[in-house]
CSV table of C-alpha atoms in Angstrom, one decimal:
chain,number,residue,atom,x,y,z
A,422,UNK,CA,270.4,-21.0,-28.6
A,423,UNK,CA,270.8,-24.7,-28.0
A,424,UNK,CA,269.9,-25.5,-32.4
A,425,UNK,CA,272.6,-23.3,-32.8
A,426,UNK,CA,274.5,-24.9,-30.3
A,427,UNK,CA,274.6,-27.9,-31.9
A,428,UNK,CA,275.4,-26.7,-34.8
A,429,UNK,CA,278.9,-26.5,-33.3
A,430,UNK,CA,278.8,-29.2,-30.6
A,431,UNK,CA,276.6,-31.7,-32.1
A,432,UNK,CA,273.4,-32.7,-30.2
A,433,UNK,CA,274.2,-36.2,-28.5
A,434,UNK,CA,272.0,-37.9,-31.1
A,435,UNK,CA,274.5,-37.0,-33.2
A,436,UNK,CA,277.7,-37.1,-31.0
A,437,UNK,CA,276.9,-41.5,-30.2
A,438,UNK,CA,275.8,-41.6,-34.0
A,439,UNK,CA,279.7,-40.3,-34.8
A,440,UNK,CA,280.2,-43.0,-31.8
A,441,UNK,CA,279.1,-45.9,-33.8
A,442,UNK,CA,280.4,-44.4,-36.8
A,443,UNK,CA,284.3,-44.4,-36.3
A,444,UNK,CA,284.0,-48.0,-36.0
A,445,UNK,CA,282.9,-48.6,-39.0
A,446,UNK,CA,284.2,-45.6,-41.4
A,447,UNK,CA,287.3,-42.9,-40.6
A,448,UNK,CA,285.3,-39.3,-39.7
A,449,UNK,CA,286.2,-36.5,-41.4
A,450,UNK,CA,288.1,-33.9,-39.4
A,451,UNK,CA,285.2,-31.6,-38.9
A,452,UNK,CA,283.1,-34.5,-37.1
A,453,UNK,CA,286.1,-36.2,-35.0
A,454,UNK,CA,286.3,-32.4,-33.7
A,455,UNK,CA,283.1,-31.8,-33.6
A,456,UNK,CA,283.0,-35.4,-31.6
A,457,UNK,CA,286.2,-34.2,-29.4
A,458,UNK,CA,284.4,-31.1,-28.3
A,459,UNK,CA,281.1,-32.6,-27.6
A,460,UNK,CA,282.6,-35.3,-25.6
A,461,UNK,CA,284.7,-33.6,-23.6
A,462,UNK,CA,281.8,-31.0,-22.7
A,463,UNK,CA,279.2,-33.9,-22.4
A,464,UNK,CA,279.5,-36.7,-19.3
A,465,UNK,CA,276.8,-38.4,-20.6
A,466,UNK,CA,278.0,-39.1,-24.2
A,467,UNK,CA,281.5,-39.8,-22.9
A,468,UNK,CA,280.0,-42.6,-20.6
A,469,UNK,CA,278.3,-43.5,-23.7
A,470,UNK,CA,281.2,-44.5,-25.9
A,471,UNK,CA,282.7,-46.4,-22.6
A,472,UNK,CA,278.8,-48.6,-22.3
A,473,UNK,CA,279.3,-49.0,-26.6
A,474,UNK,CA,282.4,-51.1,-26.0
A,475,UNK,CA,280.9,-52.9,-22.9
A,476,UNK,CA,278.3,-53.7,-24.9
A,477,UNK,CA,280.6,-55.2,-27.8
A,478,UNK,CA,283.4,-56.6,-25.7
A,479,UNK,CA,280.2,-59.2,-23.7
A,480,UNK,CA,278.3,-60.1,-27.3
A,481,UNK,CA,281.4,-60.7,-28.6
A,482,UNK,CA,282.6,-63.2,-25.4
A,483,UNK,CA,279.2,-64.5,-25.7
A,484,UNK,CA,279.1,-66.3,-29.4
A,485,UNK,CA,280.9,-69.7,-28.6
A,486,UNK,CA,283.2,-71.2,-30.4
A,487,UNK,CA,282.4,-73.7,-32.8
A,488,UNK,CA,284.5,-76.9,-31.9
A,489,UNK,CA,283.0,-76.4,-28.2
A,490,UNK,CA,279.7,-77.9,-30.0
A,491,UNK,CA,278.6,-81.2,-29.9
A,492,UNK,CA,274.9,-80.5,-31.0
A,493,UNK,CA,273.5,-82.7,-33.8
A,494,UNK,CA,270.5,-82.1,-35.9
A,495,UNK,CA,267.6,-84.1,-34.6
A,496,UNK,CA,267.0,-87.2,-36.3
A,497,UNK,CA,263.0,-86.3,-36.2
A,498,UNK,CA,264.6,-82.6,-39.0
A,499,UNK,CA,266.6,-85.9,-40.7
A,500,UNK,CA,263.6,-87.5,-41.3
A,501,UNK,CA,261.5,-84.6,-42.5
A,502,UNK,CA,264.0,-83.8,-44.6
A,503,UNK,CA,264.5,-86.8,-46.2
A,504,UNK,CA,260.9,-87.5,-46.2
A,505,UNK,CA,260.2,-84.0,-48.3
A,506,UNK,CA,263.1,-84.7,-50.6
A,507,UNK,CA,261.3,-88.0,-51.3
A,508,UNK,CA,258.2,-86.0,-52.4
A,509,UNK,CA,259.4,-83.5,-54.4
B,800,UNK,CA,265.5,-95.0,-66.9
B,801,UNK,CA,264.9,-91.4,-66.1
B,802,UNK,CA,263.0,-92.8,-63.1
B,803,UNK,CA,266.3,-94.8,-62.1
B,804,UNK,CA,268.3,-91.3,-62.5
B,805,UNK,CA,265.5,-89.9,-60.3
B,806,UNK,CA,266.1,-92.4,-57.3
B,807,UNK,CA,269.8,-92.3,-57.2
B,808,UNK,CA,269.7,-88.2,-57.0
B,809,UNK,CA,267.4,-89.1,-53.9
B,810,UNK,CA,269.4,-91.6,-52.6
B,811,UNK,CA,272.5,-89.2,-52.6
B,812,UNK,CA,271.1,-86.4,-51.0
B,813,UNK,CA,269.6,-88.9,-48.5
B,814,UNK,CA,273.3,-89.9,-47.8
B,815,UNK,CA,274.5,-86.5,-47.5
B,816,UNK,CA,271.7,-86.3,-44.4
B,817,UNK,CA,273.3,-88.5,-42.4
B,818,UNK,CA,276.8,-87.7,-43.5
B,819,UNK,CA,276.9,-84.1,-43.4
B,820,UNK,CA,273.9,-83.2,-41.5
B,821,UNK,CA,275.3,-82.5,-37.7
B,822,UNK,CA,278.2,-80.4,-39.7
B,823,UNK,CA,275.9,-78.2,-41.2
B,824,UNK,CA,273.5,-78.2,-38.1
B,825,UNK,CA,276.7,-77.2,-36.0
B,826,UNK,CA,277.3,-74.6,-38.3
B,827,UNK,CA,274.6,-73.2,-39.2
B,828,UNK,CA,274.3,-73.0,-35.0
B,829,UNK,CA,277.1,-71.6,-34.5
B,830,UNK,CA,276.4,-68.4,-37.6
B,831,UNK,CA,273.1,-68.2,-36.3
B,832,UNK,CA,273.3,-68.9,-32.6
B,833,UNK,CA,269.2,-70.3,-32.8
B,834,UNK,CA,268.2,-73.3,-32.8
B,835,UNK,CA,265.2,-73.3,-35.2
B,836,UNK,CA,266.9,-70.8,-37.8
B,837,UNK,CA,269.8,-73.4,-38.0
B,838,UNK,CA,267.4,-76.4,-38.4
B,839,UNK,CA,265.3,-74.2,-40.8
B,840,UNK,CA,268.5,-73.4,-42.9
B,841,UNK,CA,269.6,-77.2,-43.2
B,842,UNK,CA,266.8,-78.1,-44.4
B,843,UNK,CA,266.4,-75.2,-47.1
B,844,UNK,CA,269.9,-76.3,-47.9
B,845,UNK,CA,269.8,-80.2,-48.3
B,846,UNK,CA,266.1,-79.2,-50.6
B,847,UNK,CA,268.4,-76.5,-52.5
B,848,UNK,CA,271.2,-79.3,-52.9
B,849,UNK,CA,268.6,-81.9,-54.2
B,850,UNK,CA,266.9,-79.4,-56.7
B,851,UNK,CA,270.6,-78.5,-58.0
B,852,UNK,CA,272.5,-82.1,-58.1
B,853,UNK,CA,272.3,-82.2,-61.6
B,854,UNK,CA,275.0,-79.6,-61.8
B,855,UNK,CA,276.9,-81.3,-58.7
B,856,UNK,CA,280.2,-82.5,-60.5
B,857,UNK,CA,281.0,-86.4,-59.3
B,858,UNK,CA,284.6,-85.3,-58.8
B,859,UNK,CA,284.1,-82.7,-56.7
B,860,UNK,CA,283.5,-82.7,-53.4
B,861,UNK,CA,279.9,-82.6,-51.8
B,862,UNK,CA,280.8,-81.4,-48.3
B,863,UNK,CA,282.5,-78.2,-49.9
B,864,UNK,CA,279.3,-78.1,-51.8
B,865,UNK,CA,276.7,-78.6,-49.9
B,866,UNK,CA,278.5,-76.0,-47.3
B,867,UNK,CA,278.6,-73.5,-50.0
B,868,UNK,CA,274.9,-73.7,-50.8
B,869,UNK,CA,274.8,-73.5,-46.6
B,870,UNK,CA,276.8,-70.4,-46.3
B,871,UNK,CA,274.9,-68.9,-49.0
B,872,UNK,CA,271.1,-69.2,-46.6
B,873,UNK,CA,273.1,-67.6,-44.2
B,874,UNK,CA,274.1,-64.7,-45.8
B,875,UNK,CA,270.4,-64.5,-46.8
B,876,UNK,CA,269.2,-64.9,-43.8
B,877,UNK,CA,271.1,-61.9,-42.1
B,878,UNK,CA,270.6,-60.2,-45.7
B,879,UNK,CA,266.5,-60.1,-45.0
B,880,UNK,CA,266.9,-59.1,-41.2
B,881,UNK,CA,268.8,-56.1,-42.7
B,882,UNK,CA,266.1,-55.6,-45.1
B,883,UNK,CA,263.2,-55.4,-42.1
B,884,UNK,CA,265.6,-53.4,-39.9
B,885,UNK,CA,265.7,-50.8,-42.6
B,886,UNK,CA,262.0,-50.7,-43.0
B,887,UNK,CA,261.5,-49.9,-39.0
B,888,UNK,CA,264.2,-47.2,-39.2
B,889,UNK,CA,262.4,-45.3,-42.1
B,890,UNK,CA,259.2,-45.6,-40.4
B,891,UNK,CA,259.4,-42.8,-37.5
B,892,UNK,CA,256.7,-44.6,-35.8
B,893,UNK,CA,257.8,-48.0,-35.7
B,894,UNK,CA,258.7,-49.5,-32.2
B,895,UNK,CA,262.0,-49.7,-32.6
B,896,UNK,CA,262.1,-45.3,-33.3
B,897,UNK,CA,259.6,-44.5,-30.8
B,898,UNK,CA,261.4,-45.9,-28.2
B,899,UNK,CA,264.9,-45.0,-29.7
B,900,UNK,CA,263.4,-41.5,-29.9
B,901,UNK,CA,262.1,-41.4,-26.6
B,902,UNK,CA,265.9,-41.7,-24.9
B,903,UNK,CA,266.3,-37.9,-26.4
B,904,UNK,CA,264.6,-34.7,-26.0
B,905,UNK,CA,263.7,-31.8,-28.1
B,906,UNK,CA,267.0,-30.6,-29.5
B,907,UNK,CA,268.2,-34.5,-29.5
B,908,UNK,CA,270.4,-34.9,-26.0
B,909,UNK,CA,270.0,-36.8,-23.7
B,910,UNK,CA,267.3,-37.3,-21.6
B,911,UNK,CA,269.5,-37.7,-18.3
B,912,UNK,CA,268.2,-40.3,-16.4
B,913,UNK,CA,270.6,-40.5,-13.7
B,914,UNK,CA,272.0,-44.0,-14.6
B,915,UNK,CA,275.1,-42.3,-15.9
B,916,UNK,CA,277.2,-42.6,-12.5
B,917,UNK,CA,276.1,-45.7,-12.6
B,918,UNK,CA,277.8,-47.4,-15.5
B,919,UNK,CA,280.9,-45.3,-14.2
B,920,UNK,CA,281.0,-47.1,-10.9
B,921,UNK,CA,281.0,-50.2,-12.8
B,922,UNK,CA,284.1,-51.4,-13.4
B,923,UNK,CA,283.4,-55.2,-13.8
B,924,UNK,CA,280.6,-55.8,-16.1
B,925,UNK,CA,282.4,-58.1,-18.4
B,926,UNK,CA,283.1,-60.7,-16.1
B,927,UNK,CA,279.9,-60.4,-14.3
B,928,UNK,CA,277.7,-63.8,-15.4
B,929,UNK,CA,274.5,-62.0,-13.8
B,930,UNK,CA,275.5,-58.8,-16.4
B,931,UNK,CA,275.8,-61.3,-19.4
B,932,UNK,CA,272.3,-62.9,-18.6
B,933,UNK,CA,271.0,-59.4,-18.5
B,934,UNK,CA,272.4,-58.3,-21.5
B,935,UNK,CA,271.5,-62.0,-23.1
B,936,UNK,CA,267.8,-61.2,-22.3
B,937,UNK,CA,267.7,-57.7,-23.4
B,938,UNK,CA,268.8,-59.2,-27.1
B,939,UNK,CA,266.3,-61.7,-26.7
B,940,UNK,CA,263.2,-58.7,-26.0
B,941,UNK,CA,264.7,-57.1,-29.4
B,942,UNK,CA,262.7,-57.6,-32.5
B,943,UNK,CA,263.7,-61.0,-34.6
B,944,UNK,CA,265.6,-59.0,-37.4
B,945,UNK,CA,267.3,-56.5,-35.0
B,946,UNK,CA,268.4,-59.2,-32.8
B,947,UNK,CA,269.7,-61.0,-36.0
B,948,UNK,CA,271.3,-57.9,-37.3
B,949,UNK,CA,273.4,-56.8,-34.0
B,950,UNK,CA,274.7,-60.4,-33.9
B,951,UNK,CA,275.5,-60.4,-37.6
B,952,UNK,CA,279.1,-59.0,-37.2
B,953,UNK,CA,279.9,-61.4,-34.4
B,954,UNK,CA,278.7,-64.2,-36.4
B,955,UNK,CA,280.0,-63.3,-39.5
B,956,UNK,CA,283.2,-62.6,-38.1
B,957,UNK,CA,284.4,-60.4,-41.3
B,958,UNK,CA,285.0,-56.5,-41.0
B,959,UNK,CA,282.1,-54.0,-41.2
B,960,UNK,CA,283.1,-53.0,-44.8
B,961,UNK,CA,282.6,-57.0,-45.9
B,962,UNK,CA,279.7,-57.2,-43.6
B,963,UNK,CA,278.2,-54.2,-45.8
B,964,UNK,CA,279.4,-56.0,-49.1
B,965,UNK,CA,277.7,-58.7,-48.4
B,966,UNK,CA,274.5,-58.2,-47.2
B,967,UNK,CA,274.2,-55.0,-49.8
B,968,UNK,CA,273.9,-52.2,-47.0
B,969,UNK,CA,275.9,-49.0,-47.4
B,970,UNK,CA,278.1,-48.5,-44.2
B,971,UNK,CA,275.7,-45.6,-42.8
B,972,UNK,CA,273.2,-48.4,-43.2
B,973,UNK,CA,275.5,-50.0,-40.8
B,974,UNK,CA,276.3,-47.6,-38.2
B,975,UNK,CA,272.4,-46.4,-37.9
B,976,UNK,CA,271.7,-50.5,-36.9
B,977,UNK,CA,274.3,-50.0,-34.3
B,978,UNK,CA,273.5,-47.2,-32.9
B,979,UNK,CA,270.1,-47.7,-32.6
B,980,UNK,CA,270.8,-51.4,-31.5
B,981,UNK,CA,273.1,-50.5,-29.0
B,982,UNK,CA,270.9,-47.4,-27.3
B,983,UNK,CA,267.9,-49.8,-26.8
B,984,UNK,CA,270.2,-52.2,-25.2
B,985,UNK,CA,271.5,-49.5,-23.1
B,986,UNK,CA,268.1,-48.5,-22.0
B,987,UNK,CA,267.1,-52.3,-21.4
B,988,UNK,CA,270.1,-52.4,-19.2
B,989,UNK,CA,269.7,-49.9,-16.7
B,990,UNK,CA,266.1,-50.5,-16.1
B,991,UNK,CA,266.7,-54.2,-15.6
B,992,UNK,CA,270.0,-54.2,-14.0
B,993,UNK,CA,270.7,-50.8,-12.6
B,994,UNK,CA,267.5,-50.3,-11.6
B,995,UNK,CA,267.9,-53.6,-9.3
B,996,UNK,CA,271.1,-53.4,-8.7
């Protein structure tokens, strides 16, 4: 009952594949119903796709802009590098 | 006299070191967001650049080279996280699919855990430094190339599709990385934030 349940309603495996999937690609119309269905029958999968762009929204705050930088390269990686350049 | 052609290659890349070398490092930083993949990229890059000055034309100029040679480790570096990634998803008993596998039962739903609520009565996460930490560790704990490949599209700040172009992946390549990526997060998350919370 439940194989053939999913069939129909996808199995949440499938539904947060579909998820990640719309990001990247359009769906065809069979999954993005299949999706619609599933989701609006499944709690858990709909909380899903809300924790997918949390997720996305904090890594993408967290990667810093580069002109806030003012690292350097250690002089110890300039010498090492100069020193194997010398040796090749 | 081949000897004096010799030196002066040496003494020009050795120039370029102290010219260009913070710019790369802080870009290579910034791509990579780790300290000793950026450090380990310059150097591949400025020992690329030296084996290849011959073809370095005078008039041109050596930053946009020597950044071109740079951009180019980058792409290969996220190209053989992708590469590793790939193998751990074939392998149904890797790490990485054990525990992906484990968040789902038989018929492949949910294993409810009762965290659910919880992310729904959370309504601030993304201004919530003590949530960023969190989620900053749970990248850490992933496996060198995963970590690498879930940062990819923030570093590589290009669309999925050029993402895929680039490091040779076909987009359901793609989507299987983030899906997996972003369950194991999820699971990290509630049992080190929820779970305290």
């Amino acid at each position: 009952m439940k194989k053939w349940m999913n069939l129909i309603l996808l199995s949440c495996k499938r539904a947060t594949e579909l998820i990640e999937k719309q990001h990247v690609e359009p769906l065809t119309s069979k999954e993005s119903m299949q999706l619609q269905i599933h989701s609006a029958m499944c709690s858990a999968c709909k909380s899903y796709k809300k924790q997918s762009a949390v997720l996305d929204e904090t890594i993408a705050k967290m990667v810093k802009p580069e002109s806030e930088s003012n690292e350097v390269l250690s002089s110890k990686t300039k010498e090492t590098i100069i020193k194997k350049i010398n040796e090749e | 006299m081949e000897n004096q052609q010799l030196k002066s290659s040496q003494q020009l890349v050795e120039e370029w070191v102290h010219s260009f070398g913070d710019d790369l490092f802080r870009w290579a930083l910034y791509k990579t967001s780790d300290r000793e993949i950026a450090e380990d990229l310059v150097q591949e890059t400025f020992l690329a650049a030296y084996k290849s000055v011959g073809s370095f034309k005078e008039q041109s100029n050596p930053k946009t080279w020597i950044f071109r040679i740079l951009n180019n480790k980058i792409i290969d570096h996220y190209r053989k996280a992708s590469k590793a990634v790939f193998v751990d998803i074939n392998d149904p008993h890797s790490v990485i699919s054990k525990s992906f596998n484990k968040q789902f039962d038989k018929s492949d739903n949910w294993k409810l855990t009762g965290y659910e609520q919880k992310w729904e009565s959370e309504t601030h996460l993304l201004d919530d430094p003590d949530f960023n930490k969190i989620l900053e560790n749970c990248i850490e704990d992933l496996p060198p190339a995963w970590k690498i490949s879930v940062m990819s599209k923030y570093f590589l700040e290009k669309d999925a599709q050029e993402i895929c172009k680039e490091l040779g992946i076909t987009s359901s390549n793609y989507w299987q990385v983030q899906h997996r990526a972003k369950i194991l997060l999820k699971k990290c998350i509630e049992k080190k934030w929820f779970n305290n919370a």
